[in-house]
Amino acid sequence: MYSVKELFYTLQGEGAQAGRAAVFCRFAGCNLWSGREQDRATAVCTFCDTDFIGTDGEGGGKFATAEALADAVAKAWPGGAEGAASHARGKPYVVCTGGEPLLQLDTPLIDALHARSFEIAVETNGTQPAPPGLDWICVSPKADAPLVLTSGHELKLVYPQPLAQPERFAGLNFQHFFLQPMDSVLQREHTKAAVAYCMQHPQWR
């Protein structure tokens, strides 16, 4: 059983794949915060702004099998399953996110999505092992949560985080390193700080 908060077609707006058309599959649940405001103060990740509770979002639901969820992903691609299979509108691309997608994303679902011609990306907090077969791994570390995933394609760090300084991750085995200004009432200051850091440390973008 897979619990999905929402499933929708859009453009990737962040990181190395920015601008690419994708189906977003947002899994319900996370291991760093319950998603409930009353628990925020005691959460590992206190700044999350994503609603990942339940299965009541656009396209969301409970899917009994990997095949059923993969069919729903393919249906969300332009032209549906036939469009995905034909590549008529480009290589089909799905972003598995959350919450924490690696609490649910498994080999049967990866195989089912590949069978429908999808390239599979995951956006994870990096605290869970990744099953084999993923085409793009983006790790977004949170606070002092221990990382299990220390290599991948992209590391995207919400900045600033007092317990997650960029220097802690700069030596890890990733192709791309991004700072994402933390979204808050101080976003302008956070953006300036991120720009200044990237100017001084060109490894980061």
PDB file of C-alpha atoms in Angstrom:
ATOM      1  CA  MET A   1       0.000   0.000   0.000  1.00  0.00           C
ATOM      2  CA  TYR A   2       1.318   3.430  -1.003  1.00  0.00           C
ATOM      3  CA  SER A   3      -0.067   6.587   0.594  1.00  0.00           C
ATOM      4  CA  VAL A   4       0.197   9.597  -1.706  1.00  0.00           C
ATOM      5  CA  LYS A   5      -0.722  13.120  -0.655  1.00  0.00           C
ATOM      6  CA  GLU A   6      -0.895  14.499  -4.192  1.00  0.00           C
ATOM      7  CA  LEU A   7       0.013  13.635  -7.761  1.00  0.00           C
ATOM      8  CA  PHE A   8       0.227  16.368 -10.390  1.00  0.00           C
ATOM      9  CA  TYR A   9       1.966  17.516 -13.563  1.00  0.00           C
ATOM     10  CA  THR A  10       4.094  20.673 -13.487  1.00  0.00           C
ATOM     11  CA  LEU A  11       7.580  22.036 -14.134  1.00  0.00           C
ATOM     12  CA  GLN A  12      10.430  21.275 -11.767  1.00  0.00           C
ATOM     13  CA  GLY A  13      11.205  24.624 -10.174  1.00  0.00           C
ATOM     14  CA  GLU A  14      14.419  23.875  -8.294  1.00  0.00           C
ATOM     15  CA  GLY A  15      17.935  22.583  -8.719  1.00  0.00           C
ATOM     16  CA  ALA A  16      19.743  21.113 -11.691  1.00  0.00           C
ATOM     17  CA  GLN A  17      16.522  19.929 -13.380  1.00  0.00           C
ATOM     18  CA  ALA A  18      14.752  23.299 -13.110  1.00  0.00           C
ATOM     19  CA  GLY A  19      12.370  23.910 -15.993  1.00  0.00           C
ATOM     20  CA  ARG A  20      11.873  20.246 -16.815  1.00  0.00           C
ATOM     21  CA  ALA A  21       8.326  18.942 -17.148  1.00  0.00           C
ATOM     22  CA  ALA A  22       7.561  16.333 -14.510  1.00  0.00           C
ATOM     23  CA  VAL A  23       4.875  14.430 -12.696  1.00  0.00           C
ATOM     24  CA  PHE A  24       5.264  15.093  -8.980  1.00  0.00           C
ATOM     25  CA  CYS A  25       4.331  12.232  -6.677  1.00  0.00           C
ATOM     26  CA  ARG A  26       4.230  13.531  -3.113  1.00  0.00           C
ATOM     27  CA  PHE A  27       4.196  10.677  -0.626  1.00  0.00           C
ATOM     28  CA  ALA A  28       2.466  11.151   2.706  1.00  0.00           C
ATOM     29  CA  GLY A  29       4.445  10.998   5.929  1.00  0.00           C
ATOM     30  CA  CYS A  30       7.901  11.997   7.123  1.00  0.00           C
ATOM     31  CA  ASN A  31      10.367  10.753   9.732  1.00  0.00           C
ATOM     32  CA  LEU A  32      11.554  14.240  10.777  1.00  0.00           C
ATOM     33  CA  TRP A  33       8.175  15.864  11.544  1.00  0.00           C
ATOM     34  CA  SER A  34       4.628  14.622  11.965  1.00  0.00           C
ATOM     35  CA  GLY A  35       3.306  17.468   9.819  1.00  0.00           C
ATOM     36  CA  ARG A  36       1.147  18.728  12.685  1.00  0.00           C
ATOM     37  CA  GLU A  37       1.716  22.234  13.983  1.00  0.00           C
ATOM     38  CA  GLN A  38       1.500  21.138  17.603  1.00  0.00           C
ATOM     39  CA  ASP A  39       4.593  18.969  17.024  1.00  0.00           C
ATOM     40  CA  ARG A  40       6.680  21.523  15.112  1.00  0.00           C
ATOM     41  CA  ALA A  41       8.661  22.809  18.111  1.00  0.00           C
ATOM     42  CA  THR A  42       9.953  19.328  18.925  1.00  0.00           C
ATOM     43  CA  ALA A  43      10.540  18.198  15.331  1.00  0.00           C
ATOM     44  CA  VAL A  44      13.983  17.568  13.849  1.00  0.00           C
ATOM     45  CA  CYS A  45      12.952  19.729  10.887  1.00  0.00           C
ATOM     46  CA  THR A  46      11.124  22.762  12.264  1.00  0.00           C
ATOM     47  CA  PHE A  47      10.907  24.892   9.105  1.00  0.00           C
ATOM     48  CA  CYS A  48       9.045  22.607   6.694  1.00  0.00           C
ATOM     49  CA  ASP A  49       6.310  24.412   4.752  1.00  0.00           C
ATOM     50  CA  THR A  50       4.889  21.375   2.932  1.00  0.00           C
ATOM     51  CA  ASP A  51       1.549  19.705   3.615  1.00  0.00           C
ATOM     52  CA  PHE A  52       2.204  15.974   3.491  1.00  0.00           C
ATOM     53  CA  ILE A  53      -0.496  14.718   5.883  1.00  0.00           C
ATOM     54  CA  GLY A  54      -3.119  12.359   4.519  1.00  0.00           C
ATOM     55  CA  THR A  55      -4.071  11.458   0.966  1.00  0.00           C
ATOM     56  CA  ASP A  56      -6.628  14.150   0.166  1.00  0.00           C
ATOM     57  CA  GLY A  57      -4.611  16.303  -2.252  1.00  0.00           C
ATOM     58  CA  GLU A  58      -4.947  16.576  -6.020  1.00  0.00           C
ATOM     59  CA  GLY A  59      -4.532  13.091  -7.470  1.00  0.00           C
ATOM     60  CA  GLY A  60      -3.757  11.686  -4.027  1.00  0.00           C
ATOM     61  CA  GLY A  61      -4.988   8.464  -2.530  1.00  0.00           C
ATOM     62  CA  LYS A  62      -4.039   5.030  -1.286  1.00  0.00           C
ATOM     63  CA  PHE A  63      -2.705   2.719  -3.971  1.00  0.00           C
ATOM     64  CA  ALA A  64      -2.811  -0.995  -3.238  1.00  0.00           C
ATOM     65  CA  THR A  65      -0.058  -1.983  -5.673  1.00  0.00           C
ATOM     66  CA  ALA A  66       2.968  -0.545  -7.431  1.00  0.00           C
ATOM     67  CA  GLU A  67       1.206  -1.113 -10.750  1.00  0.00           C
ATOM     68  CA  ALA A  68      -1.781   0.968  -9.661  1.00  0.00           C
ATOM     69  CA  LEU A  69       0.374   3.899  -8.582  1.00  0.00           C
ATOM     70  CA  ALA A  70       2.534   3.693 -11.710  1.00  0.00           C
ATOM     71  CA  ASP A  71      -0.633   3.760 -13.829  1.00  0.00           C
ATOM     72  CA  ALA A  72      -1.759   6.922 -12.015  1.00  0.00           C
ATOM     73  CA  VAL A  73       1.627   8.549 -12.643  1.00  0.00           C
ATOM     74  CA  ALA A  74       1.473   7.649 -16.336  1.00  0.00           C
ATOM     75  CA  LYS A  75      -2.070   8.998 -16.589  1.00  0.00           C
ATOM     76  CA  ALA A  76      -0.840  12.372 -15.295  1.00  0.00           C
ATOM     77  CA  TRP A  77       1.720  12.660 -18.112  1.00  0.00           C
ATOM     78  CA  PRO A  78       0.537  14.505 -21.267  1.00  0.00           C
ATOM     79  CA  GLY A  79      -1.144  11.974 -23.512  1.00  0.00           C
ATOM     80  CA  GLY A  80      -1.465   9.517 -20.652  1.00  0.00           C
ATOM     81  CA  ALA A  81       0.162   6.100 -20.780  1.00  0.00           C
ATOM     82  CA  GLU A  82       0.380   6.195 -24.575  1.00  0.00           C
ATOM     83  CA  GLY A  83       2.103   9.565 -24.480  1.00  0.00           C
ATOM     84  CA  ALA A  84       4.595   8.301 -21.925  1.00  0.00           C
ATOM     85  CA  ALA A  85       5.336   5.150 -23.897  1.00  0.00           C
ATOM     86  CA  SER A  86       5.809   6.997 -27.195  1.00  0.00           C
ATOM     87  CA  HIS A  87       8.056   9.762 -25.779  1.00  0.00           C
ATOM     88  CA  ALA A  88       6.081  12.034 -28.120  1.00  0.00           C
ATOM     89  CA  ARG A  89       6.343  14.871 -25.600  1.00  0.00           C
ATOM     90  CA  GLY A  90       9.835  14.144 -24.314  1.00  0.00           C
ATOM     91  CA  LYS A  91      11.232  11.579 -21.911  1.00  0.00           C
ATOM     92  CA  PRO A  92       8.666  11.024 -19.145  1.00  0.00           C
ATOM     93  CA  TYR A  93       9.955  12.191 -15.771  1.00  0.00           C
ATOM     94  CA  VAL A  94       8.567  11.637 -12.297  1.00  0.00           C
ATOM     95  CA  VAL A  95       9.777  13.323  -9.107  1.00  0.00           C
ATOM     96  CA  CYS A  96       9.115  11.323  -5.953  1.00  0.00           C
ATOM     97  CA  THR A  97       8.992  13.695  -3.018  1.00  0.00           C
ATOM     98  CA  GLY A  98       7.270  14.139   0.311  1.00  0.00           C
ATOM     99  CA  GLY A  99       7.308  14.180   3.239  1.00  0.00           C
ATOM    100  CA  GLU A 100      10.018  11.542   2.990  1.00  0.00           C
ATOM    101  CA  PRO A 101       9.531   9.436  -0.148  1.00  0.00           C
ATOM    102  CA  LEU A 102      12.073   6.759   0.756  1.00  0.00           C
ATOM    103  CA  LEU A 103       9.792   5.573   3.544  1.00  0.00           C
ATOM    104  CA  GLN A 104       7.597   4.142   0.747  1.00  0.00           C
ATOM    105  CA  LEU A 105       9.419   4.172  -2.599  1.00  0.00           C
ATOM    106  CA  ASP A 106      10.597   0.628  -3.284  1.00  0.00           C
ATOM    107  CA  THR A 107      11.901  -1.661  -6.011  1.00  0.00           C
ATOM    108  CA  PRO A 108       8.470  -2.827  -7.270  1.00  0.00           C
ATOM    109  CA  LEU A 109       7.392   0.784  -7.818  1.00  0.00           C
ATOM    110  CA  ILE A 110      10.687   1.692  -9.484  1.00  0.00           C
ATOM    111  CA  ASP A 111      10.323  -1.281 -11.827  1.00  0.00           C
ATOM    112  CA  ALA A 112       6.702  -0.390 -12.598  1.00  0.00           C
ATOM    113  CA  LEU A 113       7.603   3.228 -13.411  1.00  0.00           C
ATOM    114  CA  HIS A 114      10.534   2.171 -15.590  1.00  0.00           C
ATOM    115  CA  ALA A 115       8.208  -0.232 -17.423  1.00  0.00           C
ATOM    116  CA  ARG A 116       6.132   2.826 -18.305  1.00  0.00           C
ATOM    117  CA  SER A 117       9.217   4.624 -19.690  1.00  0.00           C
ATOM    118  CA  PHE A 118       9.633   7.040 -16.764  1.00  0.00           C
ATOM    119  CA  GLU A 119      12.921   8.453 -15.604  1.00  0.00           C
ATOM    120  CA  ILE A 120      12.702   8.496 -11.803  1.00  0.00           C
ATOM    121  CA  ALA A 121      13.983  11.228  -9.508  1.00  0.00           C
ATOM    122  CA  VAL A 122      13.765  11.325  -5.734  1.00  0.00           C
ATOM    123  CA  GLU A 123      13.993  14.318  -3.398  1.00  0.00           C
ATOM    124  CA  THR A 124      14.896  12.983   0.033  1.00  0.00           C
ATOM    125  CA  ASN A 125      16.223  14.158   3.380  1.00  0.00           C
ATOM    126  CA  GLY A 126      18.912  11.507   3.018  1.00  0.00           C
ATOM    127  CA  THR A 127      18.208   9.651   6.255  1.00  0.00           C
ATOM    128  CA  GLN A 128      16.894   6.501   4.544  1.00  0.00           C
ATOM    129  CA  PRO A 129      18.707   4.113   2.177  1.00  0.00           C
ATOM    130  CA  ALA A 130      17.740   4.390  -1.475  1.00  0.00           C
ATOM    131  CA  PRO A 131      16.625   1.330  -3.428  1.00  0.00           C
ATOM    132  CA  PRO A 132      18.596   0.580  -6.599  1.00  0.00           C
ATOM    133  CA  GLY A 133      17.434   1.847  -9.960  1.00  0.00           C
ATOM    134  CA  LEU A 134      16.775   5.522  -9.259  1.00  0.00           C
ATOM    135  CA  ASP A 135      17.857   7.799 -12.107  1.00  0.00           C
ATOM    136  CA  TRP A 136      18.325  11.018 -10.119  1.00  0.00           C
ATOM    137  CA  ILE A 137      18.956  11.404  -6.397  1.00  0.00           C
ATOM    138  CA  CYS A 138      18.594  14.812  -4.758  1.00  0.00           C
ATOM    139  CA  VAL A 139      19.450  14.935  -1.056  1.00  0.00           C
ATOM    140  CA  SER A 140      18.248  17.859   1.055  1.00  0.00           C
ATOM    141  CA  PRO A 141      19.810  17.540   4.537  1.00  0.00           C
ATOM    142  CA  LYS A 142      17.788  18.726   7.490  1.00  0.00           C
ATOM    143  CA  ALA A 143      19.274  20.022  10.771  1.00  0.00           C
ATOM    144  CA  ASP A 144      21.492  17.448  12.462  1.00  0.00           C
ATOM    145  CA  ALA A 145      19.640  14.402  11.135  1.00  0.00           C
ATOM    146  CA  PRO A 146      22.280  11.758  10.296  1.00  0.00           C
ATOM    147  CA  LEU A 147      22.791  11.183   6.571  1.00  0.00           C
ATOM    148  CA  VAL A 148      22.629   7.661   5.183  1.00  0.00           C
ATOM    149  CA  LEU A 149      22.779   8.859   1.568  1.00  0.00           C
ATOM    150  CA  THR A 150      26.170  10.540   1.115  1.00  0.00           C
ATOM    151  CA  SER A 151      26.367  10.353  -2.676  1.00  0.00           C
ATOM    152  CA  GLY A 152      24.038  11.155  -5.518  1.00  0.00           C
ATOM    153  CA  HIS A 153      23.436  13.660  -8.271  1.00  0.00           C
ATOM    154  CA  GLU A 154      22.408  16.764  -6.355  1.00  0.00           C
ATOM    155  CA  LEU A 155      22.658  18.110  -2.823  1.00  0.00           C
ATOM    156  CA  LYS A 156      20.193  20.910  -2.079  1.00  0.00           C
ATOM    157  CA  LEU A 157      20.604  22.619   1.278  1.00  0.00           C
ATOM    158  CA  VAL A 158      17.977  24.933   2.732  1.00  0.00           C
ATOM    159  CA  TYR A 159      20.018  27.884   4.009  1.00  0.00           C
ATOM    160  CA  PRO A 160      20.754  29.001   6.633  1.00  0.00           C
ATOM    161  CA  GLN A 161      20.409  26.140   9.094  1.00  0.00           C
ATOM    162  CA  PRO A 162      22.431  26.468  12.314  1.00  0.00           C
ATOM    163  CA  LEU A 163      22.761  22.683  12.599  1.00  0.00           C
ATOM    164  CA  ALA A 164      23.470  22.080   8.897  1.00  0.00           C
ATOM    165  CA  GLN A 165      26.278  24.299   7.663  1.00  0.00           C
ATOM    166  CA  PRO A 166      27.364  23.870   4.015  1.00  0.00           C
ATOM    167  CA  GLU A 167      30.908  22.981   5.067  1.00  0.00           C
ATOM    168  CA  ARG A 168      29.584  19.767   6.567  1.00  0.00           C
ATOM    169  CA  PHE A 169      28.478  18.516   3.150  1.00  0.00           C
ATOM    170  CA  ALA A 170      30.963  20.029   0.682  1.00  0.00           C
ATOM    171  CA  GLY A 171      33.146  16.909   0.603  1.00  0.00           C
ATOM    172  CA  LEU A 172      30.341  14.484  -0.197  1.00  0.00           C
ATOM    173  CA  ASN A 173      30.065  12.741  -3.557  1.00  0.00           C
ATOM    174  CA  PHE A 174      27.481  14.815  -5.438  1.00  0.00           C
ATOM    175  CA  GLN A 175      27.614  16.346  -8.917  1.00  0.00           C
ATOM    176  CA  HIS A 176      25.753  19.540  -7.996  1.00  0.00           C
ATOM    177  CA  PHE A 177      25.568  21.607  -4.803  1.00  0.00           C
ATOM    178  CA  PHE A 178      22.743  24.119  -4.306  1.00  0.00           C
ATOM    179  CA  LEU A 179      21.760  26.527  -1.556  1.00  0.00           C
ATOM    180  CA  GLN A 180      18.043  27.266  -1.286  1.00  0.00           C
ATOM    181  CA  PRO A 181      17.195  30.335   0.817  1.00  0.00           C
ATOM    182  CA  MET A 182      14.927  29.373   3.686  1.00  0.00           C
ATOM    183  CA  ASP A 183      11.359  30.546   3.136  1.00  0.00           C
ATOM    184  CA  SER A 184      10.322  32.748   6.066  1.00  0.00           C
ATOM    185  CA  VAL A 185       9.693  36.378   6.973  1.00  0.00           C
ATOM    186  CA  LEU A 186      13.476  36.755   6.675  1.00  0.00           C
ATOM    187  CA  GLN A 187      13.629  35.366   3.141  1.00  0.00           C
ATOM    188  CA  ARG A 188      15.243  38.509   1.699  1.00  0.00           C
ATOM    189  CA  GLU A 189      18.040  38.307   4.278  1.00  0.00           C
ATOM    190  CA  HIS A 190      18.400  34.574   3.702  1.00  0.00           C
ATOM    191  CA  THR A 191      18.682  35.133  -0.045  1.00  0.00           C
ATOM    192  CA  LYS A 192      21.401  37.733   0.426  1.00  0.00           C
ATOM    193  CA  ALA A 193      23.262  35.382   2.750  1.00  0.00           C
ATOM    194  CA  ALA A 194      23.017  32.512   0.260  1.00  0.00           C
ATOM    195  CA  VAL A 195      24.286  34.701  -2.583  1.00  0.00           C
ATOM    196  CA  ALA A 196      27.205  35.880  -0.460  1.00  0.00           C
ATOM    197  CA  TYR A 197      28.107  32.315   0.493  1.00  0.00           C
ATOM    198  CA  CYS A 198      28.007  31.112  -3.120  1.00  0.00           C
ATOM    199  CA  MET A 199      30.193  34.011  -4.208  1.00  0.00           C
ATOM    200  CA  GLN A 200      32.785  32.966  -1.634  1.00  0.00           C
ATOM    201  CA  HIS A 201      32.393  29.226  -2.275  1.00  0.00           C
ATOM    202  CA  PRO A 202      31.897  28.666  -6.039  1.00  0.00           C
ATOM    203  CA  GLN A 203      31.246  24.956  -5.551  1.00  0.00           C
ATOM    204  CA  TRP A 204      27.769  26.041  -4.457  1.00  0.00           C
ATOM    205  CA  ARG A 205      25.029  27.561  -6.604  1.00  0.00           C
TER     206      ARG A 205
END
